[in-house]
Short mmCIF file of C-alpha atoms in Angstrom, two decimals:
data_model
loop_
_atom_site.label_atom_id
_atom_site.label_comp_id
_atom_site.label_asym_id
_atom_site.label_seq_id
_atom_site.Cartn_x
_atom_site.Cartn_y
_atom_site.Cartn_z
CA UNK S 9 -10.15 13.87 -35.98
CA UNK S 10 -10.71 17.68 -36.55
CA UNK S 11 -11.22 19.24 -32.97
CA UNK S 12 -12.91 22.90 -32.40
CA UNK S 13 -11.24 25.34 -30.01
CA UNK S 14 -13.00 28.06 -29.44
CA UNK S 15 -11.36 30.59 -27.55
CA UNK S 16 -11.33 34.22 -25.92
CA UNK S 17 -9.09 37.01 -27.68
CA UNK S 18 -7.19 37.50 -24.23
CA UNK S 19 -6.14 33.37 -24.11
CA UNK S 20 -5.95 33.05 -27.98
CA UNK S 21 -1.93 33.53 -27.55
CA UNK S 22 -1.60 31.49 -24.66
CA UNK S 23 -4.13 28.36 -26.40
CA UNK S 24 -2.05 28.79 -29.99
CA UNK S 25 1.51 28.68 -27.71
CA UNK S 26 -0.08 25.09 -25.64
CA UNK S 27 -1.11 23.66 -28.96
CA UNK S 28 1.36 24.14 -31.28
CA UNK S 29 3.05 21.20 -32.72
CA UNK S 30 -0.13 19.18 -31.70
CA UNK S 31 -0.36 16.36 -34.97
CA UNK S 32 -2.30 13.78 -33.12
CA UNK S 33 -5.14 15.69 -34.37
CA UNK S 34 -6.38 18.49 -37.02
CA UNK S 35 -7.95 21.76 -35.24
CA UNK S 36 -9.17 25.23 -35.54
CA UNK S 37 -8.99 27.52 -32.66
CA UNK S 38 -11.51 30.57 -32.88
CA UNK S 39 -11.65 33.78 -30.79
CA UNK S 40 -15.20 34.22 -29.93
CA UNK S 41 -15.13 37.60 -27.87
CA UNK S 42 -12.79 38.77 -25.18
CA UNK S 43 -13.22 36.00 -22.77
CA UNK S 44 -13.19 32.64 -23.47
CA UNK S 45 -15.52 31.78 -20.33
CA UNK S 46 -17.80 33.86 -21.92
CA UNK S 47 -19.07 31.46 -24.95
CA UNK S 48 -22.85 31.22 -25.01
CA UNK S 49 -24.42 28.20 -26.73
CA UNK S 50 -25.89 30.55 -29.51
CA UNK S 51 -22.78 31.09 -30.25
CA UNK S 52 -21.13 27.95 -29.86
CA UNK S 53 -24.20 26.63 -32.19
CA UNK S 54 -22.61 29.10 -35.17
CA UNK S 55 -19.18 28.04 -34.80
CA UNK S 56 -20.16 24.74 -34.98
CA UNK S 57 -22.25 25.04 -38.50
CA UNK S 58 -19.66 26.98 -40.36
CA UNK S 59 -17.36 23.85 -40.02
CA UNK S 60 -17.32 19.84 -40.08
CA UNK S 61 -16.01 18.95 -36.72
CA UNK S 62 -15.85 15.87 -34.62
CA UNK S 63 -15.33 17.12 -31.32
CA UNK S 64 -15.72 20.80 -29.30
CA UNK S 65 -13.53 21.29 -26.68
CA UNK S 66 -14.11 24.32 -24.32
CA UNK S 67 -12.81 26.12 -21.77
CA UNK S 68 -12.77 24.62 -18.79
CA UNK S 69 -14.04 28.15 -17.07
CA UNK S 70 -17.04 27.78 -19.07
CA UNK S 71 -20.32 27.68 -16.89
CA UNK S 72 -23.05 27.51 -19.64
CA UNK S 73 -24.79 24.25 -20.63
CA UNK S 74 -24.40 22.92 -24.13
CA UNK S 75 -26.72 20.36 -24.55
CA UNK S 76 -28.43 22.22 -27.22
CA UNK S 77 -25.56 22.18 -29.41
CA UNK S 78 -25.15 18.99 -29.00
CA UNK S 79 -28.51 17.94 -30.20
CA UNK S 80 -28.37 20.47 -32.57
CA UNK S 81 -25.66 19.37 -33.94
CA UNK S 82 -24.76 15.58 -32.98
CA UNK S 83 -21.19 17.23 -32.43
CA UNK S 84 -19.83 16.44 -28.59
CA UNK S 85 -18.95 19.66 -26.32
CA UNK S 86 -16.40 18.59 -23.64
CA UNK S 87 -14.83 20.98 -21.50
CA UNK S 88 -10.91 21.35 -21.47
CA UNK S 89 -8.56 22.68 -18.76
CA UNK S 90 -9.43 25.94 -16.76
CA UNK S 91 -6.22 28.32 -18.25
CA UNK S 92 -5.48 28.26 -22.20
CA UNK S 93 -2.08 27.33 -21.47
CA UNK S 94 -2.55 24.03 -20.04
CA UNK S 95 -4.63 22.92 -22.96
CA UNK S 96 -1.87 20.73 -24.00
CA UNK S 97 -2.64 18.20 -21.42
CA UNK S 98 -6.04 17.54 -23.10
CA UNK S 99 -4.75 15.91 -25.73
CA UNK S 100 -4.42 11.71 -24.12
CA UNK S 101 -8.73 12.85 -22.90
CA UNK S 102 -9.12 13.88 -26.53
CA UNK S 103 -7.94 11.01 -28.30
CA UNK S 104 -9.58 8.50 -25.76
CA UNK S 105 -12.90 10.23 -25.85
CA UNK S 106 -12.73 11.03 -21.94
CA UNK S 107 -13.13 14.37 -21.67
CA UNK S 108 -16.23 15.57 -19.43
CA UNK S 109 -19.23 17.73 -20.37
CA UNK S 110 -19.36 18.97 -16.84
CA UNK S 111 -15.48 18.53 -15.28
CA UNK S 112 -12.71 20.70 -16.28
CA UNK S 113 -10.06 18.58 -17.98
CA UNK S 114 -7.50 19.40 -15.14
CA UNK S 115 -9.26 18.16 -12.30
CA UNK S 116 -10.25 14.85 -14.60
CA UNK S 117 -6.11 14.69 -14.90
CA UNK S 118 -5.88 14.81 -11.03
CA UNK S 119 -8.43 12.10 -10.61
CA UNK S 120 -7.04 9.65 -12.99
CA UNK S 121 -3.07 10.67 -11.65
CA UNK S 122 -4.42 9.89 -8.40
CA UNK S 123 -6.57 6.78 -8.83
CA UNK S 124 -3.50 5.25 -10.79
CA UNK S 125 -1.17 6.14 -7.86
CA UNK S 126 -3.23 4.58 -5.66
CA UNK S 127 -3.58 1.42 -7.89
CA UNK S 128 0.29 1.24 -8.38
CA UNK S 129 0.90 1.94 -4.71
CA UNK S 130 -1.50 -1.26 -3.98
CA UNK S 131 -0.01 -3.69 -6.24
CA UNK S 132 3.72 -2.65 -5.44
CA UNK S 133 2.84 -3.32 -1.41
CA UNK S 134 1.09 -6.51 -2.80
CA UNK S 135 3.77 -7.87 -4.85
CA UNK S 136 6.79 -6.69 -2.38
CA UNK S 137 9.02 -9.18 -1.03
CA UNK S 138 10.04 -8.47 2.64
CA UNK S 139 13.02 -8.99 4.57
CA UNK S 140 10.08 -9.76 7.61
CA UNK S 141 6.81 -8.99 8.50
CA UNK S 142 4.82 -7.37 11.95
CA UNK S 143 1.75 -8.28 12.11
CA UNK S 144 0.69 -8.89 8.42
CA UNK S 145 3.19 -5.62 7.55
CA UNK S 146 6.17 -5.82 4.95
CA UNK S 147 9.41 -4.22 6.57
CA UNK S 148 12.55 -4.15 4.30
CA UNK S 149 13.47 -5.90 1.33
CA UNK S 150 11.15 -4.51 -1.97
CA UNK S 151 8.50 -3.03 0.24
CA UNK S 152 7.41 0.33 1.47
CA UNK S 153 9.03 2.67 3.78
CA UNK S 154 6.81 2.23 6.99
CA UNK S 155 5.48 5.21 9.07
CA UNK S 156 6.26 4.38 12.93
CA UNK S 157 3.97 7.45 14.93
CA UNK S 158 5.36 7.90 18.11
CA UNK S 159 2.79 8.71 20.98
CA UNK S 160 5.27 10.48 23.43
CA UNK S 161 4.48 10.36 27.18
CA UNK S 162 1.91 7.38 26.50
CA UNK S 163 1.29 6.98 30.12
CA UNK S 164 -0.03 10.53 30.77
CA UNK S 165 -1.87 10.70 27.58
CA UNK S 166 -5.28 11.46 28.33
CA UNK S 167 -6.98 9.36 25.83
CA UNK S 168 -3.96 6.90 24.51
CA UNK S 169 -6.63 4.98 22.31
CA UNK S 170 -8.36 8.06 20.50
CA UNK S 171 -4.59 8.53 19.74
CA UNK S 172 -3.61 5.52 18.37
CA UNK S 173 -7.09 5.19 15.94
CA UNK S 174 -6.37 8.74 14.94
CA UNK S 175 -2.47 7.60 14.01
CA UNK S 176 -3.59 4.45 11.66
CA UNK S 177 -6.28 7.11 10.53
CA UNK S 178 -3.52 9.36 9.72
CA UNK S 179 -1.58 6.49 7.76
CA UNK S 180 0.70 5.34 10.29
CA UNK S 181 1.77 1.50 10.01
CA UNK S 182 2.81 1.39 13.69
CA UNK S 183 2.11 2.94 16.65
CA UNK S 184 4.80 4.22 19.37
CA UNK S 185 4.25 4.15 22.32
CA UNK S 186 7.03 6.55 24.47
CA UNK S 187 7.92 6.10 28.00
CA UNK S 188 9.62 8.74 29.91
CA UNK S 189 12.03 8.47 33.02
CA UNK S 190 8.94 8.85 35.65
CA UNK S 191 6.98 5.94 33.96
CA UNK S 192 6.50 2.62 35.88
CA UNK S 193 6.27 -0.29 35.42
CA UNK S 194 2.69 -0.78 35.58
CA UNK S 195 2.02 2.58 33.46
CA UNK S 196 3.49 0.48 30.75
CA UNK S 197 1.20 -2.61 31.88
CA UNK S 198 -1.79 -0.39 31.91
CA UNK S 199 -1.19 2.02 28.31
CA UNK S 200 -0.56 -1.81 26.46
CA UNK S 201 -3.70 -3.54 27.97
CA UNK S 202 -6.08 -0.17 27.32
CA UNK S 203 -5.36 -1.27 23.15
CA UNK S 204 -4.38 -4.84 23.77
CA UNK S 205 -7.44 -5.56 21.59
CA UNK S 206 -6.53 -3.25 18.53
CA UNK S 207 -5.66 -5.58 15.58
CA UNK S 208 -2.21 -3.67 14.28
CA UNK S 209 1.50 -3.03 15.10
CA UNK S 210 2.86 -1.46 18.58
CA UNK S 211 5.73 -0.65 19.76
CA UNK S 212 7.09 0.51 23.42
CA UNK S 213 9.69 2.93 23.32
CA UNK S 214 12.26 2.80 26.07
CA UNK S 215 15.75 1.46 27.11
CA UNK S 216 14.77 0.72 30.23
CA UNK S 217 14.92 -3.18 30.11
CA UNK S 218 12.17 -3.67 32.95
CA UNK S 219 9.82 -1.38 31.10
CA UNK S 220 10.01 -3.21 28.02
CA UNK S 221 9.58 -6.65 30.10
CA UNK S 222 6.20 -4.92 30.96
CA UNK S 223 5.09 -4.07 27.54
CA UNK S 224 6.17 -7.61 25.81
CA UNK S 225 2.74 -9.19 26.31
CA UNK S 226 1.60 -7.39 23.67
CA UNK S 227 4.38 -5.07 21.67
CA UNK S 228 4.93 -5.93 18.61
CA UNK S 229 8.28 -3.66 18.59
CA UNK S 230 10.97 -2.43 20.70
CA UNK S 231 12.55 0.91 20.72
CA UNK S 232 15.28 0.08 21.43
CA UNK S 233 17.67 -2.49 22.54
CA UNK S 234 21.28 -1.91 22.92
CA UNK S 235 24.45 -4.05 23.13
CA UNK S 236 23.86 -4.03 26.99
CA UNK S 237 20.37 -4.45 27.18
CA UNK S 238 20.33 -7.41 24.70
CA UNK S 239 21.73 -10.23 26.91
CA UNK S 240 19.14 -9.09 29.64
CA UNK S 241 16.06 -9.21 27.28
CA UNK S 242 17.08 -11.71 24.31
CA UNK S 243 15.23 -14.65 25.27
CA UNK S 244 12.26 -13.22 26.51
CA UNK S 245 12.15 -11.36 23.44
CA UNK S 246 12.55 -14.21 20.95
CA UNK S 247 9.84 -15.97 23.32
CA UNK S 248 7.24 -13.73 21.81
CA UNK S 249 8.45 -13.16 18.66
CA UNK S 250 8.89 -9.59 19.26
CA UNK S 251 11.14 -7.42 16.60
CA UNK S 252 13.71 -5.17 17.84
CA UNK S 253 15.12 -1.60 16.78
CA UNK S 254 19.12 -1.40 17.83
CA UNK S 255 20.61 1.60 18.48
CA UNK S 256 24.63 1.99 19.49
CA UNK S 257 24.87 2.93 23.14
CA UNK S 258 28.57 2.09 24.50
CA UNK S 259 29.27 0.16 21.80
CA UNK S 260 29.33 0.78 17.58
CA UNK S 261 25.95 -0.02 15.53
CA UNK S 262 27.88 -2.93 14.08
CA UNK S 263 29.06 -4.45 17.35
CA UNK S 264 25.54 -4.38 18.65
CA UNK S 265 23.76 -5.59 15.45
CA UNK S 266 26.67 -8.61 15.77
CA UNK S 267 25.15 -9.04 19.26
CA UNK S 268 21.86 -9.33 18.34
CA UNK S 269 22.40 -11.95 16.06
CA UNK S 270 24.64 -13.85 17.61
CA UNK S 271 21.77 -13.77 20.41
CA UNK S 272 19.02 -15.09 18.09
CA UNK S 273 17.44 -12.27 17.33
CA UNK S 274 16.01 -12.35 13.84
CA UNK S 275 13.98 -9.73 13.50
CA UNK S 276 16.19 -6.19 13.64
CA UNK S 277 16.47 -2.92 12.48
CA UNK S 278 19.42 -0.74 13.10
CA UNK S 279 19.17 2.60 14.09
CA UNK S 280 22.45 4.78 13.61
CA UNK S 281 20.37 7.82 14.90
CA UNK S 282 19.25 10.73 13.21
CA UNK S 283 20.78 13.99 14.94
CA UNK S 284 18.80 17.57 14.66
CA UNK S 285 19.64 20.30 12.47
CA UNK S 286 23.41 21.81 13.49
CA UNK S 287 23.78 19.46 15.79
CA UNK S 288 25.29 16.79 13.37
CA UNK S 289 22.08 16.24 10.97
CA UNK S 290 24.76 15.87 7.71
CA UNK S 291 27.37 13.84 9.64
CA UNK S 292 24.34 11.41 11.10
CA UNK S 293 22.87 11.04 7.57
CA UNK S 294 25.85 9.65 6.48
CA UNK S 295 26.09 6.98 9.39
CA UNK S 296 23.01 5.66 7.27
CA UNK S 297 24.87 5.01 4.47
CA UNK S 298 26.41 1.77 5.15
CA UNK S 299 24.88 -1.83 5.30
CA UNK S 300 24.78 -3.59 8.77
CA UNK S 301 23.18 -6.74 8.03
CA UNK S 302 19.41 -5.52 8.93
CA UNK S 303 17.00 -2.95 7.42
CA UNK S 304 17.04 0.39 9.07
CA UNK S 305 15.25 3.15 10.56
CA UNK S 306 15.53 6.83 10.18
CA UNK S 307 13.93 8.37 13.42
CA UNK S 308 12.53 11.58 12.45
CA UNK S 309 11.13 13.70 15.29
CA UNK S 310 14.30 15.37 16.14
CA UNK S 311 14.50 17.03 12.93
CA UNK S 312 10.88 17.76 12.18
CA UNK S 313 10.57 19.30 16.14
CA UNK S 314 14.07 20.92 16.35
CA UNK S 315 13.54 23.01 13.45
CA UNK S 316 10.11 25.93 12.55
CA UNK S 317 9.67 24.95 9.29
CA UNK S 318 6.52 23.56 7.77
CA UNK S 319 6.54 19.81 8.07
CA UNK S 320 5.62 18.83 5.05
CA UNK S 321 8.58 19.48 3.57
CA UNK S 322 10.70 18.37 5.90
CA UNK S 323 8.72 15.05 5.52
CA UNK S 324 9.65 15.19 2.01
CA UNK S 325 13.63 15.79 2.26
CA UNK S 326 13.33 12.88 5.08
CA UNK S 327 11.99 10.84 3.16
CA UNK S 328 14.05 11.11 0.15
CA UNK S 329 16.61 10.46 2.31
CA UNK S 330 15.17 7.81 3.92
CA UNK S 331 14.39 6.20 0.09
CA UNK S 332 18.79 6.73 -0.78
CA UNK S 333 19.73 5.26 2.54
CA UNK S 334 17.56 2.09 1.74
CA UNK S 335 15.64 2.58 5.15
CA UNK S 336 12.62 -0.09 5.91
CA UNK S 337 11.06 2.71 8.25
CA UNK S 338 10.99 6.06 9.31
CA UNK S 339 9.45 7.62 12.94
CA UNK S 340 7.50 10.67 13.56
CA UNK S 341 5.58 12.51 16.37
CA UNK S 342 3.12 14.75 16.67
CA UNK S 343 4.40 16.05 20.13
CA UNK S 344 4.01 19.87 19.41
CA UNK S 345 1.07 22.45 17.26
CA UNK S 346 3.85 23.42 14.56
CA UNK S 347 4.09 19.37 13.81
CA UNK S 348 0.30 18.04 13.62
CA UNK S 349 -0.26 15.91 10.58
CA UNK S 350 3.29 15.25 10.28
CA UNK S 351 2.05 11.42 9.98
CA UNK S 352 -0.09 11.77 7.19
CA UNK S 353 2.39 14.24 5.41
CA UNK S 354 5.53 10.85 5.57
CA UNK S 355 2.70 8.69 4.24
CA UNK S 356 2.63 10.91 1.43
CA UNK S 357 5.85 11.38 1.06
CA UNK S 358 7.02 7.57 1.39
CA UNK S 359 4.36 6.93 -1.03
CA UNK S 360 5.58 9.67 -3.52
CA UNK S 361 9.13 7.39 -3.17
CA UNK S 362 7.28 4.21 -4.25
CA UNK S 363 5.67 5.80 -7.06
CA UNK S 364 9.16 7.65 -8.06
CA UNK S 365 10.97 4.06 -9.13
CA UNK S 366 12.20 4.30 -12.27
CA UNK S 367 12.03 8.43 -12.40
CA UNK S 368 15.31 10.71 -11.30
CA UNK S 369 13.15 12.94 -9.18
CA UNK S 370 10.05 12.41 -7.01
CA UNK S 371 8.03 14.70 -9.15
CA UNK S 372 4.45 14.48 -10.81
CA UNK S 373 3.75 11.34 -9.58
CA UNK S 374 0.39 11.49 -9.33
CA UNK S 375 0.37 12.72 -5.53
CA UNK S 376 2.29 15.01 -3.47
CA UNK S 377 2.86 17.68 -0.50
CA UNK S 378 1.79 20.92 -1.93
CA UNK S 379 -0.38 22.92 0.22
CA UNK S 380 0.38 25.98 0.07
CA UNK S 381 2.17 26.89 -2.91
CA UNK S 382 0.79 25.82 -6.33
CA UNK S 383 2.55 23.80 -8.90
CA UNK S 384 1.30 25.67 -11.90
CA UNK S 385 0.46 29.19 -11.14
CA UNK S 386 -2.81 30.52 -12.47
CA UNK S 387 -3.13 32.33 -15.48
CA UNK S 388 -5.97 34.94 -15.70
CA UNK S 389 -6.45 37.17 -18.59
CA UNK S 390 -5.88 40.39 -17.24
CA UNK S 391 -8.30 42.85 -15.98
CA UNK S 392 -10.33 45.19 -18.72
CA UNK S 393 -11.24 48.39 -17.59
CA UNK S 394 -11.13 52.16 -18.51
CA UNK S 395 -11.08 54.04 -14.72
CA UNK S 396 -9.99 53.06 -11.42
CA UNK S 397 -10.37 54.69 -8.20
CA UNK S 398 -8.13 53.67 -5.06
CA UNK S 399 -11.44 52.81 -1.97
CA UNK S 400 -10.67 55.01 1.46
CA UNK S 401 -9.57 53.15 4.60
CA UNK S 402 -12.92 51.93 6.07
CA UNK S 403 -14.01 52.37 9.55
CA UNK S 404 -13.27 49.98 12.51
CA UNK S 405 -16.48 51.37 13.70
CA UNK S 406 -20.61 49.89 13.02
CA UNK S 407 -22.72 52.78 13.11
CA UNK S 408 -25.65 49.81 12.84
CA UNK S 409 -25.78 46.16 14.70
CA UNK S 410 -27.77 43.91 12.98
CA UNK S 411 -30.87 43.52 14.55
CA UNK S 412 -31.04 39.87 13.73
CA UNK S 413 -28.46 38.94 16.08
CA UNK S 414 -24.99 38.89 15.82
CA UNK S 415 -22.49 35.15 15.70
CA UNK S 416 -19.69 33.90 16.93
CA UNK S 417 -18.10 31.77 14.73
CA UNK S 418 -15.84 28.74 15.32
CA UNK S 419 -14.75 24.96 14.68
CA UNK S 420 -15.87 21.65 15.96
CA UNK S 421 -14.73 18.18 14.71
CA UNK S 422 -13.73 19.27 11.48
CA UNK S 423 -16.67 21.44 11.03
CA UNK S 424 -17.63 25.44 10.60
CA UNK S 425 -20.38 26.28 13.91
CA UNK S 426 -22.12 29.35 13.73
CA UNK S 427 -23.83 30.47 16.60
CA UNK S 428 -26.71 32.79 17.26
CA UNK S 429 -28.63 33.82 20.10
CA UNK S 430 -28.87 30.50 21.58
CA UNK S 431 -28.91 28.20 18.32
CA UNK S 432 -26.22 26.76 16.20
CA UNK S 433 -25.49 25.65 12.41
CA UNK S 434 -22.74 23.63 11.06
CA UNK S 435 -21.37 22.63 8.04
CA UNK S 436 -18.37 21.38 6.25
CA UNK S 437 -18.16 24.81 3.90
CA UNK S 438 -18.38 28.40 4.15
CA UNK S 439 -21.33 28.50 2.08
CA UNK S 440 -23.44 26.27 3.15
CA UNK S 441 -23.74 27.71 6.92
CA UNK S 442 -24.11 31.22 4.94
CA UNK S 443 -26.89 29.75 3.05
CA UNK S 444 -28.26 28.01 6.18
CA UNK S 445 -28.30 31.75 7.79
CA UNK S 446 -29.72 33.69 4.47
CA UNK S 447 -32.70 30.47 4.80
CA UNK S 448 -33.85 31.38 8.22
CA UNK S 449 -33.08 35.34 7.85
CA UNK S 450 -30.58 35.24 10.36
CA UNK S 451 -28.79 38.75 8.41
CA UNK S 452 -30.16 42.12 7.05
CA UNK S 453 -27.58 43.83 6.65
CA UNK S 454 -25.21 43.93 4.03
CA UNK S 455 -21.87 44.75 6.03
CA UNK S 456 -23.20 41.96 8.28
CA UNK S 457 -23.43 39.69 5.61
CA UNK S 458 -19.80 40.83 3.98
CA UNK S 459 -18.68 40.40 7.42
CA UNK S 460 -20.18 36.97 7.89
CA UNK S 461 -18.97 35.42 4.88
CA UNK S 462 -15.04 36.66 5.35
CA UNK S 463 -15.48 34.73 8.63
CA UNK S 464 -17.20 31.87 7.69
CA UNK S 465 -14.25 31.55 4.63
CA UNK S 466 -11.70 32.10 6.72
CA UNK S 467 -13.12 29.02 9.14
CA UNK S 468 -13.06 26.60 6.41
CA UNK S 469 -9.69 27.47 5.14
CA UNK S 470 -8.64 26.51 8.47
CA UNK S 471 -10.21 23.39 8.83
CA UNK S 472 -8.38 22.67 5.16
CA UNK S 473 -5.29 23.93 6.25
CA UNK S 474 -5.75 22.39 9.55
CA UNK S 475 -4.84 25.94 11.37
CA UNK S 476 -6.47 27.54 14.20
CA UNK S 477 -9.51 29.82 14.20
CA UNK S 478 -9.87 33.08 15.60
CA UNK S 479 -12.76 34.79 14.82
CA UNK S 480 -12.04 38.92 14.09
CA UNK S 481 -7.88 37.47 14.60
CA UNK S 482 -5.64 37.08 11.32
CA UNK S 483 -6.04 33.91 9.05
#
């Protein structure tokens, strides 16, 4: 196979660097002006009939169509990665035929790294062998780590079952629901019945043993007996089948597993608890360490509140350490701002540790918990230009409102609302509600319409960052 890499002078270095040592394949690479994105199909058409190729592989920056050459020529154009220097990763699309004529080779990568993840993930959760199961879900043995979301304060949440869908939405395996001192025991009666119906894993959380009486016509968990509370709830607890997290309260972690099982429990999970950051999180870790006869559980929240730190992260460290400790499950909350989507970041990462077996690192696995820093760093040719001219501070002040109307700008369900005089548009991107304004003249001023779009932009990067919007405020 003799491929065709035509090129810009600026990314010639940078393509020649990516693809040298390349011998799955023959290849020319040819410099056809200053930037590579650039390449007409005139061009292209030229390059093309000067040679005997069997395949044309572009940039991936390239916006022109090049069906022409294609018919022209019977050669196929496919488009390679966006930046010269990850060219290299072409090569497995090159020598399988699956490059794209319209999709940069990189995000073609991400879609097949990702549909195989998802593939292996299903099969390895299919084929796992557990050391028990909660209604229908694998805990311990081969399978995966398990997400327990913890609704805290269930009885004064003000709509418990919007919470619990948007938990399982979020990737959660089982849902949590928290107790505090001042709940009763028909608060616990009432929170249980209101998704009595829902077909998937709960769990009350409380040592008070009356409470957990309450919630045992339906709980499919307990957080969390100890070695006093399991004589008082043992039988009633292997009535309904009901498993049980242990936790060492006046007694060691081993003493009270021992007590569990020599009170017929069989379904356990010991819990040497996780403490928060310098107040004994290295010291607790280690309590994980050892074997007690029972999966475990490392409980999360205290770490991923008790510290300002972006929680994905943390969700990854916690789960690597969850993943070394040979922990069945790990818990999480959502209780404050700084912690929302902390669910659906521990899926990720507990899925990232499935998909690491057999690799020394959790890294390119096919998914993971960048958001806001990139992987690979972009590389742009630089700039080309002969003067430059530093712009003067503008003016806080509009000499000119619009006489369209001005907006106010802000986010609904996921989705950018723009409102004028009255009348609203939404949509899920920046540039479709700008369109939706151009299309019924809503703007006629250009400073209005610079201004419009920075706000717009900045709404949707919330919404995919899943920060707050303040329109004229800071992103």
């Amino acid at each position: 196979m003799h491929v065709l890499f035509p090129t810009g002078r600026q990314s010639e270095a940078a393509l020649r660097s990516a693809l040298a040592g390349v011998d799955a394949f023959t290849f020319d690479i040819v410099p056809t002006g200053e930037i590579a994105s650039f390449l007409s199909p005139g061009t292209l058409t030229r390059l093309v009939d000067a040679g005997v190729y069997d395949c044309v592989v572009v940039s991936g920056m390239c916006t022109a169509s090049f069906d022409s050459v294609e018919q022209h020529s019977g050669v196929p154009v496919r488009k390679g990665t966006r930046h010269a220097a990850d060219m290299r990763l072409c090569i497995p699309l090159i020598l399988e035929g699956k490059l794209s004529k319209t999709i940069p080779a990189d995000d073609l990568l991400a879609d097949v790294r990702r549909k195989l993840a998802a593939s292996r993930l299903a099969a390895s959760e299919d084929t796992a062998t557990p050391e028990f199961t909660i209604r229908g879900v694998k805990f311990g043995g081969s399978s995966r780590i398990k997400v327990i979301h913890e609704i805290m304060d269930a009885h004064r949440h003000p709509s418990l079952r919007d919470a619990v869908f948007s938990a399982i939405s979020c990737g959660a395996d089982v849902v949590d629901l928290g107790f505090g001192f001042d709940a009763t025991f028909d608060d616990v009666v009432r929170c249980f019945s209101a998704v009595a119906d829902l077909d998937l894993p709960l769990s009350v959380d409380t040592i008070d043993p009356e409470l957990i009486r309450a919630a045992l016509f339906r709980c499919d968990l307990i957080f969390s007996l100890t070695k006093e509370t399991i004589p008082l709830l043992a039988d009633a607890v292997k009535e309904c089948g009901t498993a049980a997290v242990l936790i060492p309260r006046n007694a060691t972690l081993e003493e009270t597993v021992a007590a569990a099982k020599n009170a017929g429990l069989l379904k356990i999970l010991a819990d040497p608890l996780l403490q928060p950051p310098l107040s004994g999180l290295a010291s607790s870790l280690a309590g994980y360490l050892p074997e007690f006869g029972c999966p475990k559980v490392l409980g999360c929240v205290n770490v991923i509140e008790m510290v300002d730190a972006d929680s994905p992260g943390i969700c990854a460290l916690l789960a690597s350490a969850a993943a070394e400790c040979a922990a069945a499950a790990v818990l999480v909350s959502e209780h404050s701002d700084k912690t929302h989507g902390a669910t659906a970041e521990m899926r990720r990462a507990t899925e990232m540790m499935v998909l690491s077996e057999g690799r020394p690192y959790p890294k390119d696995v096919g998914v993971d918990l960048l958001i806001l820093k990139e992987k690979r760093c972009r590389r742009e040719p630089p700039l080309v230009y002969e003067k430059i001219s530093d712009v003067p501070a503008a003016s806080d002040d509009l000499s000119q409102y619009d006489p369209c109307g001005n907006f106010r700008i802000g986010i609904e369900d996921g989705m950018i609302v723009a409102v004028r005089n009255g009348r609203a548009v939404r949509g899920t991107n920046w540039y479709d509600v700008f369109s939706a304004i151009l299309a019924e003249e809503g703007v006629s001023l250009l400073d209005h319409a610079g201004y419009l779009g920075k706000e717009l932009y900045k709404a949707e990067l919330a919404i995919r960052f899943g920060r707050s919007f303040e329109q004229d405020g800071e992103f």
